[in-house]
Phi, psi and omega in degrees: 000143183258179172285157162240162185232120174238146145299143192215136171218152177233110184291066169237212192192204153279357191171173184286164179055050125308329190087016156337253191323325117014287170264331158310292157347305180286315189313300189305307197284351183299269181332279187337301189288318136333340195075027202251161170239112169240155182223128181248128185262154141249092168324133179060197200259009181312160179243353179299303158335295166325326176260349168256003173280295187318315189247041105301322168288324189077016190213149158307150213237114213257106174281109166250125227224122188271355171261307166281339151285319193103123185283353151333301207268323160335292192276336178274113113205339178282275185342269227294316175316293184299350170286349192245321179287143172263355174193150190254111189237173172193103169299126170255196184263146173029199146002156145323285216263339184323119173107161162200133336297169150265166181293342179291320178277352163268338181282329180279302172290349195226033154040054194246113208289156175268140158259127142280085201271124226212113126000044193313343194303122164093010206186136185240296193268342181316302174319350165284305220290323191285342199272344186279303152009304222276336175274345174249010180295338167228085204274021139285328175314091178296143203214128215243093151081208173198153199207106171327106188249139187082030167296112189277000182171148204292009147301331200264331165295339175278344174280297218284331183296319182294006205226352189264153189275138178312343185273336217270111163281135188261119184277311168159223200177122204280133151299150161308121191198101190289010183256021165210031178264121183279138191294149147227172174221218177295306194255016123184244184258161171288127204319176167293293197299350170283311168324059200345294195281351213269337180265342166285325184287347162247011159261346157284300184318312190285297181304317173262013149239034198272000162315321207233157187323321170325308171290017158287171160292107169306178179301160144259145190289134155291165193218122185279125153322147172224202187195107184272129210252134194258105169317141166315137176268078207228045157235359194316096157135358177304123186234097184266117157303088187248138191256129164215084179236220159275314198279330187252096200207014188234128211189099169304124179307303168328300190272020185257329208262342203246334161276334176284322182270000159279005187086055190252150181250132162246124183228112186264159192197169192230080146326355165252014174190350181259147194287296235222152183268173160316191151292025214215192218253004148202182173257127183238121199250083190268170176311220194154186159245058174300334198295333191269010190207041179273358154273344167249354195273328206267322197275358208243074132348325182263353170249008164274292203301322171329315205280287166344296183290314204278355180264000186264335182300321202070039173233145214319144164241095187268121172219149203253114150051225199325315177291326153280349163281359166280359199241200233037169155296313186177144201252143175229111179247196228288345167240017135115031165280130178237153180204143189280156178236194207296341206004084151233019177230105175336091155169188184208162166228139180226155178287157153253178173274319162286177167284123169274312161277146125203172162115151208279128169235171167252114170227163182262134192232160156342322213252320179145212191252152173234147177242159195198190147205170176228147158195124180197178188247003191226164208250151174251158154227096191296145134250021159253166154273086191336130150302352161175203196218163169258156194269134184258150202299305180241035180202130168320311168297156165328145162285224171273155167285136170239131197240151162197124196247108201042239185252046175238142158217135174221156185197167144329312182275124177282112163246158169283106205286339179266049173286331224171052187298318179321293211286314200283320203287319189323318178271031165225009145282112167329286158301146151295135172276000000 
C-alpha cells in the first residue's frame, strides 16, 4: 500500500467552551458545501460533540482518542479517511496540552497542523499572549494559527490582531452571534436531533466563516499505510436489539461497526415509544438522558415487561450508564421527579447537580481487560454487590462498580468495544467463549 496525502487540520483550543464545535462544525459545512467529502474525528470520548460534526459533515464522526482507540487503530481509520477525503477535520478535547494523551500528542504523532480556537469575550491584546502560550509550549506540535471566537465588534478585532505576535498566523475570527450558538445541558450540548434549527444554523455558521484564511484548504498531511486487523466472527447468527432513540443515544460508530464485522445482525427500536422489543438473542441498552423522559419512559409498561421477560429468558443483557439506570427500580432527577423503570436491576438513582463520575477506566471481563470512560451526574444506591470495580487511568482509587445479574452486566462505564472484541462478543453471548 502506498501513502496517502489529504489536507488535514486540528480544532482546539486552552481549554473547554471555547467554541471548538463550533467552529469545526462550520469548517465541515463550509468544505461540504464546496462539494468537498469531508471527515471529522473527535480527540476523547464524547458522544455530543460527534452528532453535531456528523450532520455537518453529512458522514460518521469517528473517535481518535490514542489511549482509548489506540494508536494502531488511530492511523488506520486517519489512512482510510485520507483514501477518501478532501479534508480531514479533528475536533479535539478540553485544552490543547489536556490529558494523556492530549490532543497535542495526536497532533504531534500524525503530524497534523493545530488551529486554536481561543474565546475572545473579556479580552483584546491578551489574545496574543495566549496564542503565543499555546504555539510554543510544545514546540513539535505543528501549529497552523488561531482563529478567534466572540468577536464583539469590528474595534475589538482590531485590538486583538494588534496584540498578536508576527510569527503566529491570525486566521480570523467569528462574531458573537446567537444565530449560530449551540444549545447545551448538564453533560455537554444538545443532541443534534433536538435541534430544530441545526442546519440553518451550520449554513450561517459555514457563510461567515467562509471569509477567512481558515476556510482555506490546509497543507497536506502524509498517512502512513497500516494493517488493518479482521475481528473474529464470534457473533455469528447473534441478533442484537440495540435502543436508539432521544433517550438511548450515545453509541460509538465503532462499536456498531465491531458487532457487525463479528457477524452480529443489528436491529434498533426505543424504549420510548415502542410496545414490544425485537426478536432477537441479546440487548445493547447505551447511555443516554433517561432523566430527561422519566414520564414516559416510566408510562411504557409493555416495553418493561419485554425487557423484564427477556431477562427471565436469561438472555444476555448489555447496559451502559443511561441504559442501566433504565433496568433499576426507579429514577429521580434533579429536581425530584420521580418514575418507577424496569426493575430488573436491585437499586435506584437520583440525578445530581454536580458532576459524579469521570474519566478514562479500564475493567476486566471474562474476555479480558475493555478501556472505557464514565461520565455522569447521578448517585446509585444498590442492593447488590458489583462483581468487581473498573481500574481508572490516573488514579489510585476504585473505578465504576460493574454488576451482573444472570446474563445482565451493567456499569456506568461506556466502553469502546473494538477496545476488546473477545470481552465485547462475550457480553452479548450465552455461553462463554
Amino acid at each position: 500500500m502506498k501513502k496517502r496525502y489529504c489536507p488535514a487540520l486540528i480544532l482546539s483550543a486552552p481549554g473547554s467552551n471555547h467554541g471548538k464545535t463550533t467552529v469545526t462544525a462550520a469548517l465541515a459545512r463550509h468544505h461540504r458545501n464546496q462539494g468537498r467529502n469531508v471527515r471529522v474525528f473527535k480527540t476523547g470520548p464524547d458522544f455530543l460533540d460527534p452528532m453535531i460534526l456528523e450532520q455537518a459533515s453529512g458522514q460518521p464522526v469517528y473517535q481518535l482518542d490514542l489511549w482509548m482507540t489506540g494508536e494502531a487503530e488511530c492511523a488506520r481509520l486517519l489512512y482510510e479517511a485520507a483514501g477518501e477525503a478532501d479534508i480531514i477535520l479533528i475536533e479535539g478535547v478540553m485544552g490543547l496540552f489536556d490529558g494523556v494523551p492530549s490532543s497535542a500528542d495526536v497532533a504531534e504523532r500524525f503530524n497534523v497542523p493545530v488551529v486554536a480556537v481561543i474565546n475572545a469575550a473579556s479580552m483584546a491584546q491578551t489574545f496574543g499572549a495566549i496564542a503565543h502560550g499555546l504555539a510554543t509550549f510544545q514546540p513539535r506540535v505543528p501549529f497552523a494559527g488561531v482563529f478567534a471566537n466572540n468577536i464583539a465588534s469590528a474595534r475589538h478585532a482590531e485590538m486583538i490582531v494588534l496584540g498578536m505576535p508576527s510569527d503566529i498566523a491570525y486566521l480570523g475570527g467569528l462574531a458573537r452571534n446567537d444565530k449560530w450558538s449551540l444549545p447545551s445541558r448538564h453533560l455537554g450540548l444538545v443532541q443534534a436531533g433536538e435541534i430544530s434549527d441545526l442546519d440553518v444554523s451550520l449554513n450561517r455558521a459555514a457563510e461567515a466563516i467562509a471569509t477567512f484564511d481558515v476556510a482555506s484548504l490546509p497543507r497536506a498531511v502524509e498517512f502512513m499505510p497500516t494493517t488493518p486487523q479482521t475481528p473474529p466472527r464470534l457473533l455469528s447468527n447473534t441478533h442484537i436489539a440495540v435502543a436508539q432513540d432521544a433517550v438511548f443515544s450515545f453509541i460509538y460508530a465503532a462499536n456498531l461497526d465491531l458487532l457487525r464485522a463479528m457477524g452480529a445482525r443489528l436491529t434498533f427500536f426505543s424504549p420510548l415509544s415502542d410496545s414490544k422489543l425485537p426478536d432477537a438473542d441479546s440487548i445493547y441498552l447505551p447511555g443516554g438522558y433517561p432523566e430527561l423522559h422519566l414520564a414516559r419512559l416510566g408510562a411504557n409498561t409493555a416495553m418493561k415487561a419485554a425487557l423484564s421477560k427477556h431477562f427471565l429468558e436469561n438472555k444476555p443483557i448489555y447496559a451502559e450508564c443511561g441504559g442501566m439506570l433504565y433496568l433499576l427500580e426507579s429514577l429521580t432527577d434533579q429536581h425530584g421527579a420521580h418514575a418507577e423503570m424496569v426493575g430488573i436491576l436491585a437499586g435506584t438513582a437520583i440525578m445530581q447537580t454536580k458532576l459524579v463520575g469521570l474519566g478514562y477506566q479500564t475493567a476486566t471481563l471474562p474476555g479480558g481487560d475493555m478501556r472505557g470512560h464514565t461520565f455522569h451526574h447521578s448517585r446509585l444506591e444498590m442492593s447488590i454487590d458489583p462483581f468487581s470495580h473498573a481500574t481508572r487511568l490516573h488514579n489510585t482509587s476504585p473505578g465504576e462498580a460493574l454488576y451482573r445479574v444472570r446474563n445482565l452486566v451493567a456499569s456506568y462505564l461506556h466502553f469502546y468495544f473494538p477496545s476488546n472484541p473477545v470481552a465485547t462478543a462475550q457480553l452479548f453471548c450465552h455461553e462463554p467463549i
